[in-house]
Structures are given as structure tokens and as C-alpha cells.
Amino acid sequence: MIRIHGYKTGKLIAVGGTAEVFEGIKESDGSRVAIKVLNETYSNDPIIKQRLLREAHIIGQNEHRGLVRIFRYGTQNNRLYMVMEYMGGGSLENYRELSRRFRLKTMLQICDGIRFIHSKGIIHRDLKPSNILFGDDGLPRLVDFGISLFRNEDFTRLTHTHLVMGTLAYMSPEQQNAPQHVDHRSDIYSLGVILYELFTHQKPTGRFKDPSELVPSFPTNLEKCILKCLEEDPKDRYQEVGQLQQDLIELWESGLFDDGSEESSIPRSFDDRIGIWIQHWERGTSKEKMIAKEHFMENVQQQDTARLMELALKGNDNLRLLIFPAFGKLSSKKAVDLLIQYLGNPLFTRDICEALGSIGDASVLPSLIKLAKMGNAFSDSALMPIAKLGEEKHLKHILPYLKHRRFSERKAAVLALDTPKAKRYLKDLKKAMKKETETEIRNKLYALINRLELL
């Protein structure tokens, strides 16, 4: 058994054509990993070794939630190894144990990973259920890029072996007949094979039957998606994976396979409720992002707080733009420290101030007052939560904005001071009304003063 510094190698969990996979433990923190080791039979095969190295190097550099993560790779005792993310959720090969709706969700999620690799000029060439694994978070990942083609790569250099390049049942016609000419549409054909198998329990071999001939009342639009993927001529298939993904999303949104049965009434997981919308937000167009955010906010729940905090910490600014407003909706006090950490970033200031006001934790007042005193372009965002969370004495930090040169800041101050706590500052409000030149703000001040005088 191979020994890798910093890791304990455990039991054998999988055997492939050229490599073995062991369960491992990272000694520094006890986390589980998978350790893929080149079979001794191929330890002196330069082409096989080169394939494994390029997989580790290129996939390791292209991190995406739809790809298995590679933490480390190298050579030990003349055997190449990769330390990877442990995928404890099994594979899509066990699809019969999964609901049809879960299978549909998995396929539109895996499309996201394939869109990503195609954007990097990578063609997988061996898509099949056993190469789609589920992580401990329930999300599917693509694995095994050993025979993938990478941008500007010499096809013959890494295929001159006696090994079959791919899995025949999932290969496109062109991959079987002229593998040197395949492009990303070959992967789309393989996705069609997987979809066909997931929903008919058969593979489309030879002159295969349409799904509706095998399964009574097979959904027409799903059949159209599958058959379009399986067109013999690549020009007649979907030309991009994103097109297939969009059609699958529309089927999902229409409620396909969500029939109200016991299977469908089980409380939905994080990934089932909002994981799909997080993915769509990350990869979508501006219009798609708007739709994704709406569905995300509708479906987010209190128990999601810890997971969302983890994603916000590990993710990018684009993902934080989606997540931070959710903490306000959920009144997530656990997220307060994280929100304060990013309060000074203009990209998030308005969303964070609104969230802090909704959470209702007065301990954030010093941070909000500091922001208000800065007087920058987004400082007026702090006014409303100061008024909401603070006492009478804290409202004095809003008053300077009544004299601000910009209309929007003066208006924000008047709106924030629309609270019974502002009665103490009636004199300041009356002075501001006399000096105000904008009719809209002057009318708002007049109405506010009248309300406060009646208290």
C-alpha cells in the first residue's frame, strides 16, 4: 500500500482500468479524502502516466463545484497518485434508488459542470453514470478526466495505447468511428444516453426505440430533449450544453415528476430547494440571475444559515451578492460577524445594511454609526438600520444627512427619521424643512413634523 506524507491510506474503495482508489485521512485535521493511485501494471507506461498527470494538473487548476476537487498529486515509489475530494454519496449508477425528480435535478446540475469544462476547451469523452459521483453535500461531481481532450492538444500523442478510449455504450457515433474529429457535441450525445437510461432503464443501443415506446405516458418535452441529444449528426444536436440545461430547467420549473406523492412530499434538501438556483446565479445571464435570485429567496430557510455562511466565506463576490440579503430574510444572528466583516465593501454595503436592520441585533450599531460618519457614496445605507436598532440618542448621527448636498441622502435621512424616537429632534427637522429646496423632501418633512407633534 502506498504511503503519502500527511495522509493515512485506508481501505480500497474502487478499481478502474488503470488506477485504484483508496479511502484516506488527512492527518492534520482528520478529514476524509480519496487517494487515486496508478496501478503498478502501468507504472512504467509513459502514456498512461502522462494522462494521469495532465488530469491532475489541469483539473486541479480549474476548480468548480461540479468537478471533483484535486488537492495534491505527485509520485511515490514510482507510482503516480492524486489526493482528491472524498465522494461519500455514491454514484449516479445507482439511479434506480433515486426519485425521478432527483434524477432530473442531478442532470441539470451536472450540465453546469460540463458547461464549465467546455468553456475551458475540455471534452470529457467518458461521461457515464459511474463517473458522476455525489459529495457529502449531495451535489453531483464529474470525475475521471483520464481520456479527456484538452484545448490545442495532439490527439495521437496520448491515445497510442491498446486501451479502449471511452465506454462504448455511451460513445457518440463520431467517437466510435472517427475519434480524432470529436468536439464538445460528443459529450452532449453521452448526456443523451445517460438521460435515456435514467428514465427508461435501458440504453439506446443500435436502432433504439423512442422513450415513449418503452414507457407509457413518457413526458413529451423530456423525450424531445433526449432525442435531440442523440441525433447521429452532431449538427442536429444541441450545439451547447447550456441549451440542454435551459430546457431541463424549464421542465424542472414546470413541476415535472413532482406529483405530490409521498416521494415528492419529503422535505426537500438544501440542494433540492436552492442549490440549483445558486448554480444558475453563478453561470446565468443577467435575466437568468434575476430569476435565480427570486427563486433562491423564495426557497431559502432558517436551517440553511450555516451552509450559506460557509458558501459566502469560501465563494466569490458574485455568490456573496446572492447570499447576503438572505441573512436578513432569515434574521440570522449567527451571520452578523460575517456581514460586519464585509460592511465596508461598497459592493455589499446596501444589502448588508438592510440585512442587519432585519436581523435586529443592536450590537452592530457602532459599526453602522462608523459607516454613517464616513460620508461615502454608500454611507446613507446605514441610516435606516441605525434608526431601527438605536435609541433616541443614536438618531443624532442621522441629522447631518438632512443638510447633505445630494437629494438621495437627504431623502434617506427623512425616511430614517420617520419614527417616534425622532420627536426629540423636532427643532432640527423644522430647520431642515425651512432650508430644503426640493418640494418632495419638504413635503415629507412637513408630514413627519405633524405626526411627531401629535405624539
C-alpha positions as CSV (number, residue, x, y, z in Angstrom):
1,M,0.0,0.0,0.0
2,I,1.3,3.4,-1.0
3,R,2.3,5.9,1.8
4,I,1.8,9.6,1.2
5,H,3.2,12.1,3.7
6,G,0.5,13.8,5.7
7,Y,-2.1,11.2,4.9
8,K,-3.2,7.8,6.2
9,T,-4.2,5.4,3.5
10,G,-7.2,3.2,4.3
11,K,-9.3,0.6,2.5
12,L,-9.6,0.1,-1.2
13,I,-12.9,1.6,-2.4
14,A,-12.7,1.4,-6.2
15,V,-10.7,-0.2,-9.0
16,G,-10.6,1.2,-12.5
17,G,-8.9,0.3,-15.7
18,T,-5.6,1.9,-14.9
19,A,-5.9,3.1,-11.2
20,E,-7.1,2.1,-7.8
21,V,-8.8,4.4,-5.3
22,F,-8.3,4.2,-1.6
23,E,-10.1,6.0,1.3
24,G,-7.7,8.3,3.1
25,I,-7.4,10.5,6.2
26,K,-5.7,13.9,6.2
27,E,-3.6,13.7,9.4
28,S,-3.7,17.5,10.1
29,D,-7.5,17.7,10.5
30,G,-8.9,14.2,10.3
31,S,-10.9,14.9,7.1
32,R,-11.6,12.1,4.7
33,V,-10.1,12.2,1.2
34,A,-9.8,9.8,-1.7
35,I,-6.4,8.7,-2.9
36,K,-6.2,7.6,-6.6
37,V,-3.1,5.6,-7.3
38,L,-1.8,4.4,-10.7
39,N,-1.9,0.6,-10.9
40,E,1.5,-1.0,-10.7
41,T,0.9,-2.6,-14.1
42,Y,1.1,0.8,-15.7
43,S,3.8,2.4,-13.5
44,N,6.3,2.3,-16.4
45,D,3.8,3.2,-19.2
46,P,4.7,6.8,-20.2
47,I,1.4,7.5,-21.9
48,I,-0.8,6.3,-19.0
49,K,1.4,8.3,-16.6
50,Q,1.1,11.4,-18.7
51,R,-2.7,11.1,-18.8
52,L,-2.9,10.9,-15.1
53,L,-0.5,13.9,-14.7
54,R,-2.4,16.1,-17.1
55,E,-5.7,15.2,-15.4
56,A,-4.3,16.2,-12.0
57,H,-2.7,19.4,-13.3
58,I,-5.4,20.8,-15.5
59,I,-8.5,19.8,-13.4
60,G,-6.6,20.8,-10.2
61,Q,-6.3,24.3,-11.7
62,N,-10.0,24.6,-12.8
63,E,-11.9,24.4,-9.5
64,H,-15.7,24.3,-9.9
65,R,-18.5,22.9,-7.7
66,G,-19.4,20.5,-10.5
67,L,-15.9,18.9,-10.6
68,V,-14.2,16.7,-8.1
69,R,-11.6,18.7,-6.3
70,I,-7.9,17.6,-6.5
71,F,-5.9,18.7,-3.5
72,R,-2.5,17.3,-4.3
73,Y,-0.7,15.0,-6.7
74,G,2.8,13.5,-7.2
75,T,4.9,10.3,-7.4
76,Q,5.6,7.9,-4.6
77,N,7.6,4.7,-5.1
78,N,7.4,5.2,-8.9
79,R,3.6,5.3,-8.7
80,L,1.6,8.4,-9.5
81,Y,-1.1,9.5,-7.1
82,M,-3.8,12.1,-6.7
83,V,-5.4,13.2,-3.4
84,M,-9.0,14.1,-4.1
85,E,-12.2,15.1,-2.5
86,Y,-13.9,12.2,-0.9
87,M,-17.3,11.5,-2.6
88,G,-19.3,9.7,0.0
89,G,-22.7,9.9,-1.7
90,G,-22.3,7.1,-4.2
91,S,-22.7,7.4,-8.0
92,L,-25.5,8.0,-10.4
93,E,-25.0,4.4,-11.4
94,N,-27.4,3.6,-8.5
95,Y,-30.1,5.8,-10.1
96,R,-32.9,3.2,-9.5
97,E,-32.7,4.2,-5.8
98,L,-33.3,7.8,-6.6
99,S,-36.6,9.5,-7.4
100,R,-37.2,10.6,-11.0
101,R,-37.3,14.3,-9.9
102,F,-33.9,13.9,-8.2
103,R,-32.5,12.3,-11.4
104,L,-33.8,15.3,-13.4
105,K,-32.2,17.8,-10.9
106,T,-28.9,15.9,-10.9
107,M,-28.7,16.1,-14.7
108,L,-29.3,19.8,-14.9
109,Q,-26.8,20.3,-12.2
110,I,-24.2,18.2,-13.9
111,C,-24.8,20.2,-17.1
112,D,-23.3,23.1,-15.2
113,G,-20.0,21.3,-14.6
114,I,-19.9,20.3,-18.3
115,R,-20.6,23.9,-19.4
116,F,-17.6,24.9,-17.3
117,I,-15.2,22.3,-18.8
118,H,-16.3,23.0,-22.3
119,S,-15.6,26.8,-21.7
120,K,-12.1,25.7,-20.8
121,G,-11.7,23.8,-24.0
122,I,-12.0,20.4,-22.3
123,I,-14.0,17.5,-23.8
124,H,-14.7,14.7,-21.2
125,R,-15.2,11.8,-23.7
126,D,-16.2,9.3,-20.9
127,L,-19.5,10.6,-19.5
128,K,-21.5,7.9,-17.9
129,P,-23.4,7.4,-14.6
130,S,-20.4,5.8,-12.8
131,N,-18.4,9.0,-13.5
132,I,-20.9,11.2,-11.8
133,L,-20.5,10.9,-8.0
134,F,-22.2,12.7,-5.2
135,G,-20.3,14.6,-2.5
136,D,-21.3,14.7,1.2
137,D,-23.1,17.9,0.3
138,G,-25.4,16.0,-2.0
139,L,-24.2,17.7,-5.2
140,P,-23.0,15.7,-8.2
141,R,-19.4,16.0,-9.4
142,L,-17.7,14.9,-12.6
143,V,-14.8,12.5,-12.1
144,D,-12.2,10.7,-14.3
145,F,-10.8,13.0,-16.9
146,G,-8.1,10.5,-17.8
147,I,-9.1,10.3,-21.5
148,S,-10.4,13.8,-21.9
149,L,-9.2,16.0,-24.7
150,F,-7.8,19.4,-23.8
151,R,-7.6,22.5,-25.9
152,N,-4.8,22.5,-28.5
153,E,-3.8,19.0,-27.6
154,D,-2.3,16.5,-30.0
155,F,-4.9,13.7,-30.2
156,T,-2.5,11.0,-31.2
157,R,0.1,11.8,-28.6
158,L,-2.0,10.4,-25.7
159,T,-4.1,7.8,-27.4
160,H,-1.5,5.5,-28.8
161,T,-2.2,2.5,-26.5
162,H,-4.1,-0.7,-26.6
163,L,-6.8,0.6,-24.2
164,V,-10.4,1.4,-25.3
165,M,-10.8,5.1,-25.2
166,G,-14.2,5.5,-23.6
167,T,-17.2,3.4,-22.8
168,L,-18.9,2.0,-25.9
169,A,-22.5,2.3,-24.7
170,Y,-22.1,6.0,-24.0
171,M,-20.0,7.0,-27.0
172,S,-21.2,9.2,-29.8
173,P,-21.1,7.7,-33.3
174,E,-18.2,10.0,-34.3
175,Q,-16.2,9.0,-31.2
176,Q,-16.6,5.4,-32.2
177,N,-15.8,5.9,-35.9
178,A,-13.5,8.9,-36.1
179,P,-12.3,9.8,-32.6
180,Q,-9.8,12.3,-33.9
181,H,-12.6,14.5,-35.1
182,V,-14.8,14.7,-31.9
183,D,-15.7,18.0,-30.3
184,H,-17.8,19.1,-27.3
185,R,-21.0,17.8,-29.0
186,S,-19.8,14.3,-28.4
187,D,-20.3,14.9,-24.7
188,I,-23.8,16.1,-25.4
189,Y,-24.6,12.8,-27.1
190,S,-23.3,11.0,-24.0
191,L,-25.6,13.1,-21.8
192,G,-28.5,12.0,-24.0
193,V,-27.6,8.3,-23.4
194,I,-27.5,9.0,-19.7
195,L,-30.9,10.7,-19.7
196,Y,-32.4,7.9,-21.8
197,E,-31.1,5.3,-19.3
198,L,-32.2,7.3,-16.3
199,F,-35.8,7.5,-17.4
200,T,-36.3,4.2,-19.4
201,H,-33.9,1.9,-17.5
202,Q,-32.4,0.9,-20.9
203,K,-29.5,2.1,-23.0
204,P,-30.2,3.4,-26.6
205,T,-28.1,0.9,-28.5
206,G,-28.5,0.2,-32.2
207,R,-31.8,1.3,-33.7
208,F,-33.2,2.2,-30.4
209,K,-36.9,2.9,-29.6
210,D,-38.1,6.3,-28.6
211,P,-38.6,6.6,-24.8
212,S,-42.4,6.9,-25.3
213,E,-42.4,3.4,-26.9
214,L,-40.8,2.0,-23.7
215,V,-42.5,4.0,-21.0
216,P,-46.2,4.7,-21.2
217,S,-47.1,8.5,-20.9
218,F,-43.4,9.4,-21.1
219,P,-43.2,13.3,-20.9
220,T,-43.1,14.6,-24.4
221,N,-40.8,17.6,-23.8
222,L,-38.3,15.4,-21.9
223,E,-38.3,13.0,-24.9
224,K,-37.6,15.8,-27.2
225,C,-34.6,16.8,-25.2
226,I,-33.3,13.3,-25.1
227,L,-33.7,12.6,-28.8
228,K,-32.1,15.9,-29.7
229,C,-29.0,14.9,-27.8
230,L,-29.0,11.5,-29.6
231,E,-29.1,12.8,-33.1
232,E,-26.5,10.9,-35.2
233,D,-25.2,14.1,-36.9
234,P,-23.6,16.5,-34.4
235,K,-25.1,19.4,-36.3
236,D,-28.6,18.3,-35.4
237,R,-27.9,18.1,-31.6
238,Y,-27.9,20.8,-29.1
239,Q,-24.9,22.9,-30.1
240,E,-24.1,23.9,-26.5
241,V,-24.7,22.2,-23.2
242,G,-26.3,25.4,-21.9
243,Q,-29.2,24.9,-24.3
244,L,-29.9,21.5,-23.0
245,Q,-29.6,22.7,-19.4
246,Q,-32.1,25.5,-20.1
247,D,-34.7,23.1,-21.4
248,L,-34.2,20.8,-18.4
249,I,-34.6,23.8,-16.1
250,E,-37.9,24.6,-17.7
251,L,-39.0,21.0,-17.2
252,W,-38.0,21.3,-13.5
253,E,-39.8,24.6,-13.1
254,S,-42.9,23.1,-14.7
255,G,-43.0,20.6,-11.8
256,L,-42.1,17.5,-13.9
257,F,-42.2,14.4,-11.7
258,D,-43.3,16.4,-8.7
259,D,-46.6,14.6,-8.5
260,G,-47.5,15.1,-4.8
261,S,-46.8,11.5,-4.0
262,E,-45.0,10.5,-0.8
263,E,-41.8,10.7,-2.6
264,S,-42.4,14.3,-3.6
265,S,-43.7,15.3,-0.1
266,I,-40.4,14.5,1.7
267,P,-38.9,17.7,3.0
268,R,-36.5,19.0,0.3
269,S,-32.8,19.3,1.0
270,F,-30.7,22.4,0.7
271,D,-29.6,21.4,-2.8
272,D,-33.0,20.4,-3.9
273,R,-34.5,23.8,-2.8
274,I,-31.9,26.3,-3.6
275,G,-28.7,24.6,-4.8
276,I,-30.0,24.6,-8.4
277,W,-30.6,28.4,-8.2
278,I,-27.2,29.1,-6.7
279,Q,-25.7,27.3,-9.7
280,H,-27.9,29.2,-12.1
281,W,-27.0,32.5,-10.5
282,E,-23.3,31.8,-10.8
283,R,-23.5,30.9,-14.5
284,G,-26.5,32.7,-15.9
285,T,-27.1,35.8,-17.9
286,S,-28.5,39.0,-16.3
287,K,-32.1,37.9,-16.9
288,E,-31.4,34.3,-15.6
289,K,-29.7,35.8,-12.5
290,M,-32.9,37.8,-11.7
291,I,-35.0,34.7,-12.0
292,A,-32.5,32.6,-9.9
293,K,-32.4,35.2,-7.1
294,E,-36.2,35.3,-6.9
295,H,-36.4,31.5,-6.6
296,F,-33.5,31.5,-4.2
297,M,-35.1,34.0,-1.8
298,E,-38.5,32.2,-2.0
299,N,-37.0,28.8,-1.0
300,V,-34.2,29.7,1.5
301,Q,-35.0,28.5,5.0
302,Q,-33.7,29.2,8.6
303,Q,-31.8,25.9,8.7
304,D,-29.7,27.0,5.7
305,T,-27.8,29.6,7.6
306,A,-24.7,27.6,8.4
307,R,-24.4,26.3,4.9
308,L,-24.9,29.8,3.4
309,M,-22.2,31.2,5.7
310,E,-19.8,28.5,4.6
311,L,-20.5,29.3,0.9
312,A,-20.2,33.0,1.5
313,L,-16.8,32.5,3.2
314,K,-15.4,30.2,0.5
315,G,-17.2,31.7,-2.5
316,N,-16.6,34.7,-4.6
317,D,-18.1,38.2,-4.6
318,N,-20.8,37.2,-7.1
319,L,-22.0,34.5,-4.8
320,R,-22.0,36.8,-1.8
321,L,-24.2,39.2,-3.7
322,L,-26.8,36.5,-3.8
323,I,-26.4,35.2,-0.2
324,F,-26.0,38.3,2.0
325,P,-29.6,39.5,1.5
326,A,-30.9,36.1,2.6
327,F,-29.4,36.6,6.1
328,G,-31.8,39.5,6.6
329,K,-34.8,37.5,5.4
330,L,-33.8,34.7,7.8
331,S,-33.0,37.1,10.7
332,S,-29.7,35.1,11.0
333,K,-27.9,36.5,14.1
334,K,-25.2,33.8,13.5
335,A,-24.3,35.7,10.3
336,V,-23.8,39.1,11.9
337,D,-20.0,38.9,12.3
338,L,-19.6,37.8,8.7
339,L,-21.8,40.7,7.5
340,I,-19.8,43.2,9.5
341,Q,-16.6,41.8,8.0
342,Y,-17.8,42.9,4.5
343,L,-19.7,46.0,5.5
344,G,-17.0,48.3,4.2
345,N,-17.0,46.8,0.8
346,P,-19.2,49.1,-1.5
347,L,-20.3,46.1,-3.5
348,F,-22.3,44.7,-0.5
349,T,-22.9,47.8,1.7
350,R,-26.5,48.4,0.9
351,D,-27.6,44.7,1.0
352,I,-25.7,44.2,4.3
353,C,-27.2,47.3,6.0
354,E,-30.7,46.1,5.0
355,A,-29.9,42.7,6.3
356,L,-28.6,44.0,9.6
357,G,-31.7,46.1,10.1
358,S,-33.9,43.0,9.6
359,I,-31.8,40.8,11.9
360,G,-32.3,43.3,14.7
361,D,-29.1,42.9,16.7
362,A,-28.3,46.2,18.4
363,S,-24.6,45.2,18.9
364,V,-24.0,46.2,15.3
365,L,-24.8,49.9,16.0
366,P,-21.1,51.0,16.4
367,S,-20.3,49.6,13.0
368,L,-23.3,51.3,11.4
369,I,-22.5,54.6,13.1
370,K,-18.9,54.4,11.9
371,L,-20.2,53.9,8.4
372,A,-22.6,56.8,8.6
373,K,-19.8,59.1,9.8
374,M,-17.6,58.1,6.8
375,G,-19.9,60.0,4.5
376,N,-19.0,58.0,1.4
377,A,-21.3,57.1,-1.5
378,F,-23.0,54.2,0.4
379,S,-23.0,55.6,3.9
380,D,-26.6,56.6,3.7
381,S,-27.4,52.8,3.7
382,A,-26.6,52.9,7.4
383,L,-29.3,55.4,8.3
384,M,-32.4,53.2,8.3
385,P,-30.9,50.4,10.5
386,I,-29.5,53.0,12.9
387,A,-33.0,54.4,13.4
388,K,-34.5,50.9,13.7
389,L,-31.9,49.5,16.1
390,G,-30.8,52.6,18.0
391,E,-32.3,54.7,20.8
392,E,-33.2,58.4,20.7
393,K,-29.5,59.4,21.2
394,H,-28.3,57.4,18.2
395,L,-30.5,59.4,15.8
396,K,-28.2,62.4,16.1
397,H,-25.9,60.6,13.7
398,I,-28.6,60.8,11.0
399,L,-29.2,64.6,11.3
400,P,-26.1,65.7,9.3
401,Y,-27.6,64.0,6.3
402,L,-30.6,66.4,6.3
403,K,-28.0,69.1,5.1
404,H,-26.4,66.8,2.5
405,R,-25.9,68.2,-0.9
406,R,-27.3,65.2,-2.6
407,F,-31.1,64.7,-2.9
408,S,-30.9,60.9,-2.3
409,E,-29.0,61.3,1.0
410,R,-31.4,63.9,2.4
411,K,-34.4,61.8,1.4
412,A,-32.8,58.7,3.1
413,A,-32.4,60.8,6.3
414,V,-36.0,61.9,6.3
415,L,-37.2,58.3,5.7
416,A,-35.0,57.0,8.5
417,L,-36.2,59.7,11.0
418,D,-39.8,58.7,10.4
419,T,-40.0,57.1,13.9
420,P,-41.5,58.3,17.2
421,K,-37.9,58.3,18.6
422,A,-37.3,61.4,16.4
423,K,-39.6,63.6,18.4
424,R,-36.6,64.8,20.4
425,Y,-35.2,66.3,17.2
426,L,-38.3,68.3,16.1
427,K,-36.3,71.6,16.2
428,D,-33.7,70.1,13.8
429,L,-36.4,68.8,11.5
430,K,-38.1,72.2,11.3
431,K,-34.8,74.0,10.5
432,A,-34.2,71.4,7.7
433,M,-37.7,72.0,6.3
434,K,-37.1,75.8,6.1
435,K,-33.8,75.3,4.2
436,E,-35.0,72.4,1.9
437,T,-35.3,73.4,-1.8
438,E,-36.8,70.2,-3.1
439,T,-40.6,70.0,-2.9
440,E,-40.7,66.2,-2.4
441,I,-38.5,66.3,0.6
442,R,-40.0,69.4,2.1
443,N,-43.5,67.8,1.9
444,K,-42.2,64.7,3.6
445,L,-40.6,66.7,6.4
446,Y,-43.8,68.7,6.8
447,A,-45.9,65.5,7.2
448,L,-43.3,63.9,9.5
449,I,-43.2,67.0,11.8
450,N,-47.0,67.0,12.0
451,R,-47.0,63.3,13.0
452,L,-44.4,63.8,15.7
453,E,-46.1,66.9,17.2
454,L,-49.3,64.8,17.7
455,L,-47.4,62.2,19.8
